[in-house]
PDB file of C-alpha atoms and ligand atoms in Angstrom:
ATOM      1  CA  UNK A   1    -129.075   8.869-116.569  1.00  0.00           C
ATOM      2  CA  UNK A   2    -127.102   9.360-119.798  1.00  0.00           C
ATOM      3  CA  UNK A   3    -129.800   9.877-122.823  1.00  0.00           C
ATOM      4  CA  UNK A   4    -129.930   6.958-125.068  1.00  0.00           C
ATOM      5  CA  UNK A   5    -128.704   6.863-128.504  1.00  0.00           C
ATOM      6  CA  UNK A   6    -129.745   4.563-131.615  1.00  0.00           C
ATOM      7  CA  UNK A   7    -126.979   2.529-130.666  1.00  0.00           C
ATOM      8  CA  UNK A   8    -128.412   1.872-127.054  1.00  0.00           C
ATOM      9  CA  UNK A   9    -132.091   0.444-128.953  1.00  0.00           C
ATOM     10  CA  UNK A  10    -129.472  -1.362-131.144  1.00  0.00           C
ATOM     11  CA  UNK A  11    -128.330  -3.309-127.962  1.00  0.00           C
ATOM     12  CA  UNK A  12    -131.483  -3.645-126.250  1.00  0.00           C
ATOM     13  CA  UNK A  13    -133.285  -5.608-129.474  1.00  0.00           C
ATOM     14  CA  UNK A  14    -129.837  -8.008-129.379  1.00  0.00           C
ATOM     15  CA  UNK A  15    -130.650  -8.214-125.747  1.00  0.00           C
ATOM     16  CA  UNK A  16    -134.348  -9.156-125.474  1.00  0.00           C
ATOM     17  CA  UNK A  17    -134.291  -5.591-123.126  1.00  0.00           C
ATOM     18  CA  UNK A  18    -137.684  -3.817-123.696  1.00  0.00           C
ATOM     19  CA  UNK A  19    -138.016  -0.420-124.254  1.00  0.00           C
ATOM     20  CA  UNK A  20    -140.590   1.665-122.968  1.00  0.00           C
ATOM     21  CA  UNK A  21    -141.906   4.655-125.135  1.00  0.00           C
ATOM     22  CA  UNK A  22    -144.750   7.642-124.482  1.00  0.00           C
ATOM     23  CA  UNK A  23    -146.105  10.002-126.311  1.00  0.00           C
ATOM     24  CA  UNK A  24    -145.793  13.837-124.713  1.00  0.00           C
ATOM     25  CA  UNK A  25    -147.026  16.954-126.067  1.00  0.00           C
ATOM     26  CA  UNK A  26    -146.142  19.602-123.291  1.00  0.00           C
ATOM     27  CA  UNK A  27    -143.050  20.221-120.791  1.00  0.00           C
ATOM     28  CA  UNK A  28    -144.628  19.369-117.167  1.00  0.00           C
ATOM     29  CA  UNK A  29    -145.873  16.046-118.847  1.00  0.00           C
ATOM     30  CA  UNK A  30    -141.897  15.415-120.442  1.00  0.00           C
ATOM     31  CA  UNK A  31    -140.617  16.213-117.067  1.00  0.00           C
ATOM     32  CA  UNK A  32    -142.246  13.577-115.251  1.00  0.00           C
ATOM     33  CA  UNK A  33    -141.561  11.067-117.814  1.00  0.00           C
ATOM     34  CA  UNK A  34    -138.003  11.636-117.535  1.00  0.00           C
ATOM     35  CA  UNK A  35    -138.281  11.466-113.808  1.00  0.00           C
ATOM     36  CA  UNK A  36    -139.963   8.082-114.635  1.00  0.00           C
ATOM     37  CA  UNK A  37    -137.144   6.996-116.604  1.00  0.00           C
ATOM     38  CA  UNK A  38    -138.898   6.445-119.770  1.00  0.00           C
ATOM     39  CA  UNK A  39    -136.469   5.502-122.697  1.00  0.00           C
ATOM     40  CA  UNK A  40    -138.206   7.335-125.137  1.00  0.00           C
ATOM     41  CA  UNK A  41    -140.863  10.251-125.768  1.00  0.00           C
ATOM     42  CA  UNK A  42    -142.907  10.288-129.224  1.00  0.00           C
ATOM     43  CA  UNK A  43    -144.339  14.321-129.367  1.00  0.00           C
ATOM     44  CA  UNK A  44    -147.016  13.044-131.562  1.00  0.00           C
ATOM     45  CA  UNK A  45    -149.362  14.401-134.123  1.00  0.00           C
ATOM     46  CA  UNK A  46    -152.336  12.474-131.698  1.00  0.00           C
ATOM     47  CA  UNK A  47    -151.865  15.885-130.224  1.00  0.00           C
ATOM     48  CA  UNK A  48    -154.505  17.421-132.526  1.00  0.00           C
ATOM     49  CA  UNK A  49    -156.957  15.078-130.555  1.00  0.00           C
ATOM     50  CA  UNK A  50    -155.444  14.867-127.376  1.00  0.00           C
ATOM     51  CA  UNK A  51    -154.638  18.633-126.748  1.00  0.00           C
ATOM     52  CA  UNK A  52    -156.053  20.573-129.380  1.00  0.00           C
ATOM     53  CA  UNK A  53    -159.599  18.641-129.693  1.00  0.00           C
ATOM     54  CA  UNK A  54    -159.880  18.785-133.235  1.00  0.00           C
ATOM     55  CA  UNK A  55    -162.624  16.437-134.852  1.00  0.00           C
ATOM     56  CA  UNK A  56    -160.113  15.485-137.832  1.00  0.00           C
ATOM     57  CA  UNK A  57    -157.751  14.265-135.434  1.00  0.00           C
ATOM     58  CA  UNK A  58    -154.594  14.399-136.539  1.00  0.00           C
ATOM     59  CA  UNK A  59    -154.733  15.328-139.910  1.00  0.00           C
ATOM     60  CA  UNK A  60    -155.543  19.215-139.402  1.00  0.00           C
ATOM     61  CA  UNK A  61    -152.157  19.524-137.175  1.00  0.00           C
ATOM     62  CA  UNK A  62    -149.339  21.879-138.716  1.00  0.00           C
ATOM     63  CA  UNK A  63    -145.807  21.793-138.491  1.00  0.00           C
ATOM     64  CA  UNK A  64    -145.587  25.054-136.528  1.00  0.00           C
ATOM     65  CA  UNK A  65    -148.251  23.284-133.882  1.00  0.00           C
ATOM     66  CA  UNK A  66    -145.830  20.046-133.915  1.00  0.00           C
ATOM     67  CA  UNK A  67    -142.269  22.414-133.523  1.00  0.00           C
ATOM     68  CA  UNK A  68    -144.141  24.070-130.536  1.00  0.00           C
ATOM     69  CA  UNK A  69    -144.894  21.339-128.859  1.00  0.00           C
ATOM     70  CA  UNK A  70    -141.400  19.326-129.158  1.00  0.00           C
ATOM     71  CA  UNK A  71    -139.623  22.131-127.955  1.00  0.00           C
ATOM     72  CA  UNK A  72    -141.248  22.326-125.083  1.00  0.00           C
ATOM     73  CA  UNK A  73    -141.002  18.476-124.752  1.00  0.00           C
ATOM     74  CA  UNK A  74    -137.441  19.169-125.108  1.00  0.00           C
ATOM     75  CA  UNK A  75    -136.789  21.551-122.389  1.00  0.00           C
ATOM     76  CA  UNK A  76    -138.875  18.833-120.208  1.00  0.00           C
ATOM     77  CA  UNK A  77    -136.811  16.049-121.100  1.00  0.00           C
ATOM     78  CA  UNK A  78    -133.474  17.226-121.960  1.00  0.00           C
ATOM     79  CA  UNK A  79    -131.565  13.587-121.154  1.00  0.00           C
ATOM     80  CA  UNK A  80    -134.794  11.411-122.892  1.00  0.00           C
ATOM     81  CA  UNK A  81    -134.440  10.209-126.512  1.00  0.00           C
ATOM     82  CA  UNK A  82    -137.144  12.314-128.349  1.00  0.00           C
ATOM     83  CA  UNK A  83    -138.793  11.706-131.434  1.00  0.00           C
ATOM     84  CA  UNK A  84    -140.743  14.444-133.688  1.00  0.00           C
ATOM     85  CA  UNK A  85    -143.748  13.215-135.614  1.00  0.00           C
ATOM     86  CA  UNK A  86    -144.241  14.430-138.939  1.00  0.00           C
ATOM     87  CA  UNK A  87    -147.717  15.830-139.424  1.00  0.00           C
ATOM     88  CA  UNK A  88    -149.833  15.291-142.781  1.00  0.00           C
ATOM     89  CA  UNK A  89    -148.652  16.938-145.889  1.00  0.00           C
ATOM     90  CA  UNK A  90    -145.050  17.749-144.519  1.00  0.00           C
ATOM     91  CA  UNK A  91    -143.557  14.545-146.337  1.00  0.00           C
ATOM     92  CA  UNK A  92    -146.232  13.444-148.993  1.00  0.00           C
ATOM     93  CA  UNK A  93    -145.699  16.209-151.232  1.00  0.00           C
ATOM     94  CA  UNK A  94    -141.975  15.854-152.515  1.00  0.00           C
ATOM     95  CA  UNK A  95    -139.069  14.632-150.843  1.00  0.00           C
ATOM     96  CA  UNK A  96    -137.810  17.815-150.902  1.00  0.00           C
ATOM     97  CA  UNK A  97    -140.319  19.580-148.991  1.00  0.00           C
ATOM     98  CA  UNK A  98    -140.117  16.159-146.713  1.00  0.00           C
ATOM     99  CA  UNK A  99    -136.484  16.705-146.108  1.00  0.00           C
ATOM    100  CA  UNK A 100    -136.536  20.410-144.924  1.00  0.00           C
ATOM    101  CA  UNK A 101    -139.670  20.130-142.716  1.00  0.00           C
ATOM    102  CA  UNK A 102    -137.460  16.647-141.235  1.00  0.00           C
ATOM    103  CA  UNK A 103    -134.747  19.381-140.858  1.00  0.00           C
ATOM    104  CA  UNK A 104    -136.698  22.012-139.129  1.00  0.00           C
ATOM    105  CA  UNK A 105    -137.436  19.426-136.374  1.00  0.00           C
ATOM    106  CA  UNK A 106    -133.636  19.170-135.648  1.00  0.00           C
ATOM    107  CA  UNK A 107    -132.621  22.271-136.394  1.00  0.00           C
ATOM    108  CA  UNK A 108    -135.826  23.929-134.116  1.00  0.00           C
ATOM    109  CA  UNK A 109    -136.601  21.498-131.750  1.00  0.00           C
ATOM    110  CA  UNK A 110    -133.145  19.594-131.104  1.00  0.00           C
ATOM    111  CA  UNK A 111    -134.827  16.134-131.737  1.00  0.00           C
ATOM    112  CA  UNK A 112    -132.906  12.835-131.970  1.00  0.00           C
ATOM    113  CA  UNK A 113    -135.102  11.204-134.065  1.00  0.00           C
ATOM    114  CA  UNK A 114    -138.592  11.879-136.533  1.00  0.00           C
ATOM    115  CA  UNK A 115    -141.392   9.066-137.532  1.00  0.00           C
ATOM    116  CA  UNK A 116    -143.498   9.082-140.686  1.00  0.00           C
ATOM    117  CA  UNK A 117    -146.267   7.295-141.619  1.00  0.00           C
ATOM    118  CA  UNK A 118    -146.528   4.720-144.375  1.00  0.00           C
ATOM    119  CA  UNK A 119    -144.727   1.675-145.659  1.00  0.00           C
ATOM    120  CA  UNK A 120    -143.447   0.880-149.172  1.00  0.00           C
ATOM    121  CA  UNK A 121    -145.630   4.165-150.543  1.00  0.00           C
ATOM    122  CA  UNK A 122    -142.437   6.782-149.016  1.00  0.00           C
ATOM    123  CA  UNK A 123    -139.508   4.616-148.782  1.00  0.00           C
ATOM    124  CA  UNK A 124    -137.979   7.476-151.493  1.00  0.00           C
ATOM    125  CA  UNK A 125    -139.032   9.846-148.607  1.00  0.00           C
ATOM    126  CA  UNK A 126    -137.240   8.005-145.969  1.00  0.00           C
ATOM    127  CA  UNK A 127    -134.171   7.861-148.068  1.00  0.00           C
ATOM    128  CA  UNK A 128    -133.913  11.538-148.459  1.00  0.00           C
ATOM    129  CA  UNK A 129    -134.086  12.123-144.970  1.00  0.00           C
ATOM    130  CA  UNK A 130    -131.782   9.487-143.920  1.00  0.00           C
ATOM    131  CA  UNK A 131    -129.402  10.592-146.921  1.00  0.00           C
ATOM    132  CA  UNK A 132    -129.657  13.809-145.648  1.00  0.00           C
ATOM    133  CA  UNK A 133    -128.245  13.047-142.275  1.00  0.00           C
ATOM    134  CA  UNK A 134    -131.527  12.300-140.093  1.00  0.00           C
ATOM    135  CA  UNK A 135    -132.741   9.349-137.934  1.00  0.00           C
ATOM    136  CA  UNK A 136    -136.299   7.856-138.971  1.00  0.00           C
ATOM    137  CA  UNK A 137    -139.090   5.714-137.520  1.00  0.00           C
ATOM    138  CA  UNK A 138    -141.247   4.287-139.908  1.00  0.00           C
ATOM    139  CA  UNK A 139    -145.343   3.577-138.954  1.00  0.00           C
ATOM    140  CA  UNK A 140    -147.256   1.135-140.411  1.00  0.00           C
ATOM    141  CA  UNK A 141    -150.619  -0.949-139.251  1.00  0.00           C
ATOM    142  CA  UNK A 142    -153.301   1.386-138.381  1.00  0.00           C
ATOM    143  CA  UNK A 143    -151.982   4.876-139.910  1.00  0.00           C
ATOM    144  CA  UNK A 144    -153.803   7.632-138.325  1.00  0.00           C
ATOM    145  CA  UNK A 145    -153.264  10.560-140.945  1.00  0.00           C
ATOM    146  CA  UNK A 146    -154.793   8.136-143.702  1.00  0.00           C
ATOM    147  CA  UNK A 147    -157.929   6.440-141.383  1.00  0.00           C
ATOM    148  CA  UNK A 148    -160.219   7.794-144.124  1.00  0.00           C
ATOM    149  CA  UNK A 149    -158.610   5.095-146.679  1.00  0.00           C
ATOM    150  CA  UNK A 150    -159.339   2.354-143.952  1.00  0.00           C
ATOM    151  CA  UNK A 151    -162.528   3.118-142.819  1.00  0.00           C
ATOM    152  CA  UNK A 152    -161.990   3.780-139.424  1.00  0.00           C
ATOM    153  CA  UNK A 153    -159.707   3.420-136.553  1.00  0.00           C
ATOM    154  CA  UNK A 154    -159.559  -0.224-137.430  1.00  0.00           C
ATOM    155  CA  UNK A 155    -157.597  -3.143-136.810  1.00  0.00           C
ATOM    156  CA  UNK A 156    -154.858  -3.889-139.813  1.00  0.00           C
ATOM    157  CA  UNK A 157    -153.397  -7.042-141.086  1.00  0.00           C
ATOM    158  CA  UNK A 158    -156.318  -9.575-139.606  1.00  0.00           C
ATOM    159  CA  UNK A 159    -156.057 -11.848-143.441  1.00  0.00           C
ATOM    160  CA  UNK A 160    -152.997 -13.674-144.779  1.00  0.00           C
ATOM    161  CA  UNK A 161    -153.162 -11.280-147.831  1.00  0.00           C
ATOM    162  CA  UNK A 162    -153.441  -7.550-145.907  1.00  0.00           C
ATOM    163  CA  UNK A 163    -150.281  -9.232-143.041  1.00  0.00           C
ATOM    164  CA  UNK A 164    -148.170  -9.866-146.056  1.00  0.00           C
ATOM    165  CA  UNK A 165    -148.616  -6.544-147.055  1.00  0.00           C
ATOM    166  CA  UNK A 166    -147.470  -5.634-143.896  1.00  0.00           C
ATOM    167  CA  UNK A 167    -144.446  -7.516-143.875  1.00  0.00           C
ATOM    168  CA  UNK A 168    -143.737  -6.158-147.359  1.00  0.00           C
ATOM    169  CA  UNK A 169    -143.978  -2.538-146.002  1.00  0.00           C
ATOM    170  CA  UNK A 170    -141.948  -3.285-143.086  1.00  0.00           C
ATOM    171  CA  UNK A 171    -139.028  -4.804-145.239  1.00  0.00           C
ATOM    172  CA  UNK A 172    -139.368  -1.994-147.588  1.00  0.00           C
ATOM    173  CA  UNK A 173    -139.065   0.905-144.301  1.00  0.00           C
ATOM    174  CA  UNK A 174    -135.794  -0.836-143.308  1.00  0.00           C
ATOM    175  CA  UNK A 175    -134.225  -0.993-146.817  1.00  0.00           C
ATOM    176  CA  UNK A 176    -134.901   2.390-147.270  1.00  0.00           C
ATOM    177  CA  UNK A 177    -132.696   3.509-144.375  1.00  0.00           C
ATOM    178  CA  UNK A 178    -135.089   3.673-141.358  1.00  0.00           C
ATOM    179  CA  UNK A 179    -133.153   2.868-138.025  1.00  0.00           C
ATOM    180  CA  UNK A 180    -136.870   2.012-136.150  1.00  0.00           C
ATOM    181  CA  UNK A 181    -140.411   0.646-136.879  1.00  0.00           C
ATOM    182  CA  UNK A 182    -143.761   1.308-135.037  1.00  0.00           C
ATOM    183  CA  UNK A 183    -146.417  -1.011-135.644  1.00  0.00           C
ATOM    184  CA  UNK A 184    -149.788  -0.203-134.774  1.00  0.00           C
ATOM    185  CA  UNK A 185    -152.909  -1.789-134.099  1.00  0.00           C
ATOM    186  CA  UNK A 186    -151.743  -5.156-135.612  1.00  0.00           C
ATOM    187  CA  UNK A 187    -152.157  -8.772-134.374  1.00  0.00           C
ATOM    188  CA  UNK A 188    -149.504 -10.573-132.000  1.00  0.00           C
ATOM    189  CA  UNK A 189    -148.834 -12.964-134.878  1.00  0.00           C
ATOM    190  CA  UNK A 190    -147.826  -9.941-137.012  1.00  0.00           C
ATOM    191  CA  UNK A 191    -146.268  -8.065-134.255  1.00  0.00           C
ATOM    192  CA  UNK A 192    -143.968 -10.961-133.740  1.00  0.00           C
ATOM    193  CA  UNK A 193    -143.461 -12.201-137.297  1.00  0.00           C
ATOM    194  CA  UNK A 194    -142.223  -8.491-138.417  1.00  0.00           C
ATOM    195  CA  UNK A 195    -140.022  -7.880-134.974  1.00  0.00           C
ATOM    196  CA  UNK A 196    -138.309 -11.136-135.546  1.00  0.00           C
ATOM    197  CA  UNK A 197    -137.748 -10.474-138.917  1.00  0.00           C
ATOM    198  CA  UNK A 198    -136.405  -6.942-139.203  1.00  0.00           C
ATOM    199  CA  UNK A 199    -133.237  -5.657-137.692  1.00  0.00           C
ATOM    200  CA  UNK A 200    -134.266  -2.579-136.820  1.00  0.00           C
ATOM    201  CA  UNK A 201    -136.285  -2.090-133.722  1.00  0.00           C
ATOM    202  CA  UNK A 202    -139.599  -2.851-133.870  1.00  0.00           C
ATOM    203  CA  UNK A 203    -142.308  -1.331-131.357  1.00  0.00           C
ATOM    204  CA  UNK A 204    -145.895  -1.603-131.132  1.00  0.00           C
ATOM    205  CA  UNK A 205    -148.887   0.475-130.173  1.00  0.00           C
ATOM    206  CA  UNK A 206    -151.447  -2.150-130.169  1.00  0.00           C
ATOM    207  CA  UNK A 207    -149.167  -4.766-131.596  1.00  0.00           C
ATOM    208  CA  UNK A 208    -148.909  -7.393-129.192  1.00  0.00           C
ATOM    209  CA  UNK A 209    -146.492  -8.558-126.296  1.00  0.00           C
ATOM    210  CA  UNK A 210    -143.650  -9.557-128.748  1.00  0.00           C
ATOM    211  CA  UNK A 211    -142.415  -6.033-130.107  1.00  0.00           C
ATOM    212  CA  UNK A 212    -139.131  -4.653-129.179  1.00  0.00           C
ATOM    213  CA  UNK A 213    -140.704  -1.974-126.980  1.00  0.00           C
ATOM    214  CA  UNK A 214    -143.907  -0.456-126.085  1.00  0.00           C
ATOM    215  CA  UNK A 215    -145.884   2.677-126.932  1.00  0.00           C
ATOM    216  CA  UNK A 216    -148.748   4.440-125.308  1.00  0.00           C
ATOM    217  CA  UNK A 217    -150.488   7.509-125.460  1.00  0.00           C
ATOM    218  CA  UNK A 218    -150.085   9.362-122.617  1.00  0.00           C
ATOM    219  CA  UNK A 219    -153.122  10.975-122.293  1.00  0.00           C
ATOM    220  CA  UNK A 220    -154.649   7.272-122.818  1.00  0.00           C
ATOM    221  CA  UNK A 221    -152.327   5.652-119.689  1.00  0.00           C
ATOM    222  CA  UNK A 222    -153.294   8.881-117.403  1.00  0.00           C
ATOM    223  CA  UNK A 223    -157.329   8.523-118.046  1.00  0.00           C
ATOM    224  CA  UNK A 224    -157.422  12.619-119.500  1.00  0.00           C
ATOM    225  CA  UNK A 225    -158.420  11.466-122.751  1.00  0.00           C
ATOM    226  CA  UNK A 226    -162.068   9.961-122.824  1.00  0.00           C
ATOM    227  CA  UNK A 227    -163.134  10.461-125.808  1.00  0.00           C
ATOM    228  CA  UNK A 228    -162.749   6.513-126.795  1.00  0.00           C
ATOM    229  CA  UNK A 229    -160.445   3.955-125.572  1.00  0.00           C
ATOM    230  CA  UNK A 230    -159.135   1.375-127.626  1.00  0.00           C
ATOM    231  CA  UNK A 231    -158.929  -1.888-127.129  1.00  0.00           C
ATOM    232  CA  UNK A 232    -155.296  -1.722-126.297  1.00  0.00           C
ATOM    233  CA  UNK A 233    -154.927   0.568-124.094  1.00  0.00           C
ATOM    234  CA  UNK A 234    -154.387   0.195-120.117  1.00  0.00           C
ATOM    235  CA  UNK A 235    -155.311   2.893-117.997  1.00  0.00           C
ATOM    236  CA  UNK A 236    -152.864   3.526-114.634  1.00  0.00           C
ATOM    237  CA  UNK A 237    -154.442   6.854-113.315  1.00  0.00           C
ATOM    238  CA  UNK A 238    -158.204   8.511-113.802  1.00  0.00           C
ATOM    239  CA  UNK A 239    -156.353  12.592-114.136  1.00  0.00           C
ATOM    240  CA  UNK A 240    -159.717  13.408-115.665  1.00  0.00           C
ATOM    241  CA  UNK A 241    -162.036  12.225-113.045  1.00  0.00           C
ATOM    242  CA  UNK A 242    -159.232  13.464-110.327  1.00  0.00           C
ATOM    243  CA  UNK A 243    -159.150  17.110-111.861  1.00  0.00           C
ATOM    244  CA  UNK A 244    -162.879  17.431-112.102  1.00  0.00           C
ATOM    245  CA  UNK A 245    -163.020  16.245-108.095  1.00  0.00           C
ATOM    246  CA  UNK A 246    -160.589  18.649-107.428  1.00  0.00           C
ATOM    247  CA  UNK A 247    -161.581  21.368-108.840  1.00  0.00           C
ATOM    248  CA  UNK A 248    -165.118  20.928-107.509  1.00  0.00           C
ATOM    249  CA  UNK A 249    -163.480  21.052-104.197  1.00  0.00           C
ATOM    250  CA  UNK A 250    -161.642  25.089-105.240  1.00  0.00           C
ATOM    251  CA  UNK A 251    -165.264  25.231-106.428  1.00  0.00           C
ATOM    252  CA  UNK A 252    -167.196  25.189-103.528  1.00  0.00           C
ATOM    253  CA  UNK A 253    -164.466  26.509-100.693  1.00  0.00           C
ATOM    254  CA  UNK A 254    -164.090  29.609-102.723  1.00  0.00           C
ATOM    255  CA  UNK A 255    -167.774  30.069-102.643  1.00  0.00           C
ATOM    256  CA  UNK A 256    -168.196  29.137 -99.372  1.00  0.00           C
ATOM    257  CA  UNK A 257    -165.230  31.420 -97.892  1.00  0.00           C
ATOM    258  CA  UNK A 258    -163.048  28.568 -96.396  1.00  0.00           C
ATOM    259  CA  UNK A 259    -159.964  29.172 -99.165  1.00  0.00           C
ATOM    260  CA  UNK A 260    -157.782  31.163 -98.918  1.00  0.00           C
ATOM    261  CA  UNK A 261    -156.724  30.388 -95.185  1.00  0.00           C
ATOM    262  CA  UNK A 262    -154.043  32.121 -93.219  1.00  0.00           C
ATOM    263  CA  UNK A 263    -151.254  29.831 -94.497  1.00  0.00           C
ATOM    264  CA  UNK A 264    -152.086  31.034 -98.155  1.00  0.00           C
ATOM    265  CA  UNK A 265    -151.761  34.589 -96.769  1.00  0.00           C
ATOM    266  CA  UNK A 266    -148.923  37.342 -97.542  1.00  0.00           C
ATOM    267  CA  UNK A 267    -147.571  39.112 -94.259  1.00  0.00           C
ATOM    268  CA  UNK A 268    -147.051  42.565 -93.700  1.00  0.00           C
ATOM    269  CA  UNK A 269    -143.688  43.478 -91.954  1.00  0.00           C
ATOM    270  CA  UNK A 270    -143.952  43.775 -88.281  1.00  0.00           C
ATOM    271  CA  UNK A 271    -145.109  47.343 -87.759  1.00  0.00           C
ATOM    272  CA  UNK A 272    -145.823  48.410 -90.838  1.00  0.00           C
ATOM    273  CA  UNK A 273    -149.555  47.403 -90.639  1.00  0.00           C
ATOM    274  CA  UNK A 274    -149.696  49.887 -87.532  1.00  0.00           C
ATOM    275  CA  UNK A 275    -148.064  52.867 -89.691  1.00  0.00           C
ATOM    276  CA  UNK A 276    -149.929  52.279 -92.806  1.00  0.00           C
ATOM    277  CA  UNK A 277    -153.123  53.085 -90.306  1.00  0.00           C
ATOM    278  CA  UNK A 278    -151.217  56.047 -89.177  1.00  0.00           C
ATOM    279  CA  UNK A 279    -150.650  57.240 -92.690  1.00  0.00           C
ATOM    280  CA  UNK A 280    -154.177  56.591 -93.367  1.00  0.00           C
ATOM    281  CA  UNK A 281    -155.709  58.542 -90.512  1.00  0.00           C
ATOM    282  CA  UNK A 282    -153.317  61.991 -91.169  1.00  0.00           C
ATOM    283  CA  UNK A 283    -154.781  62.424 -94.389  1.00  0.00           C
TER     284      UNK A 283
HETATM  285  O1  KIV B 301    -149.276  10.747-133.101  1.00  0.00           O
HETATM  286  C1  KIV B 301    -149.125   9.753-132.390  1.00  0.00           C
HETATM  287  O2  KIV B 301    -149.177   9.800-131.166  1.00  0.00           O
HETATM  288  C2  KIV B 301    -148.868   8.493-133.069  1.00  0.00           C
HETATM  289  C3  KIV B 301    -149.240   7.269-132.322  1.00  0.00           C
HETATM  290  C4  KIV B 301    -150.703   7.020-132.470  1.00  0.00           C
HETATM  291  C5  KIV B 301    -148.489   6.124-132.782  1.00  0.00           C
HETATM  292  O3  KIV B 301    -148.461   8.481-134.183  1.00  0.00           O
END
């Protein structure tokens, strides 16, 4: 299948056609997704919790982890739409710095697209990089790399006031240039109000059923991370309990002598076992 451009998400939004988006942090996991036919893969910053276990979460990731990883994502999915997430300080600082670390993500990685956090606060930031030549995805709702100034993995947008703020910061992401939105961890009423209202595609990650697409953490949809599970998130496989069962099982036929078995064996060429005793025996 051909790999979908900006004006492919275009048409699908006109369409009421749904698009259907994972996060992916390593190349086996960005192969099967393309196999899947996934539209698009998000190599997110959640990879400071899902692969490199790091208490802060996301905000302790570097750009040098986050080029690593996309590449790789790259090489998985070659014909998939992927987007690079920019981690914490590489776009607060100065638009500038925000620009070039946008940059290194194309000119490193070979992405199609990057996302940013935050809403009115870096629509100068979103205009550089767009002026500059780039595709961005604004984020707004529940903003991981700033969780501190909420508290908590919380909920955003639950009072009339805070979901007008939303809808202000949405408005403010498209008029700054961005060609797609993520909303996360919002309620259906704000999900819908801001996907109806923008012309940009709008997706959600805990956002309701009436977003222009769908994202999920991978690690969340393939039970490996079990840390927590939020409230929107549906598991399809349990990898974690499945690798744990299985490697039991290498576990205990290791130690009781029933692996390896002929079949996982290496054969010597006819004869030569009998010459090699030969050779042996002369010494
Ligand atoms: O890093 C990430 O995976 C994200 C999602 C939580 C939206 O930004």
């Amino acid at each position: 299948m051909a790999k979908k451009t900006i004006l492919d998400f275009q048409r699908m939004k006109k369409q009421g056609e749904k698009v259907t988006w994972l996060t992916a942090y390593d190349y086996p996991t960005a192969q099967f997704q393309e196999r899947a036919g996934i539209d698009m893969i998000l190599v997110g910053d959640s990879l400071g919790n899902c692969v490199y276990g790091y208490s802060g979460g996301t905000v302790p990731v570097t750009m040098e982890q986050c080029i690593v990883h996309t590449e790789a994502v790259r090489r998985g999915a070659p014909n998939t739409f992927v987007m690079g997430d920019m981690p914490f300080l590489s776009y607060q600082i100065t638009p500038e710095d925000a620009v070039r670390n946008a940059g290194r993500f194309y000119k490193e990685a070979g992405v199609d697209a990057i996302k940013l956090e935050g809403g009115c606060r870096v629509t100068k930031v979103i205009k550089a990089i767009v002026d500059a030549g780039m595709v961005v995805c604004g984020h707004i709702g529940l903003t991981p790399q700033s969780t501190g100034q909420f508290g908590g993995y919380k909920a955003q947008g639950r009072t009339a006031e805070s979901g007008y703020e939303l809808i202000k910061d949405a408005r403010a992401v498209q008029e700054a240039g961005a060609s797609f939105l993520l909303l996360e961890a919002v309620t259906p009423e704000i999900g819908k109000f801001i996907t109806e209202d923008l012309k940009i595609p709008v997706y959600g990650i805990g956002a309701g059923p009436y977003c222009d697409g769908q994202l999920l953490i991978v690690s969340d949809i393939l039970g490996i991370w079990e840390a927590f599970h939020p409230k929107f998130v549906k598991r399809y496989a349990n990898m974690a309990e499945d690798s744990v069962k299985a490697i039991q099982a290498y576990v205990a036929e290791v130690r009781e002598g029933k692996f390896p078995e002929q079949v996982h064996c290496y054969k010597m060429i006819e004869g030569e076992a009998e010459k090699l005793m030969k050779l042996v025996e002369q010494e």
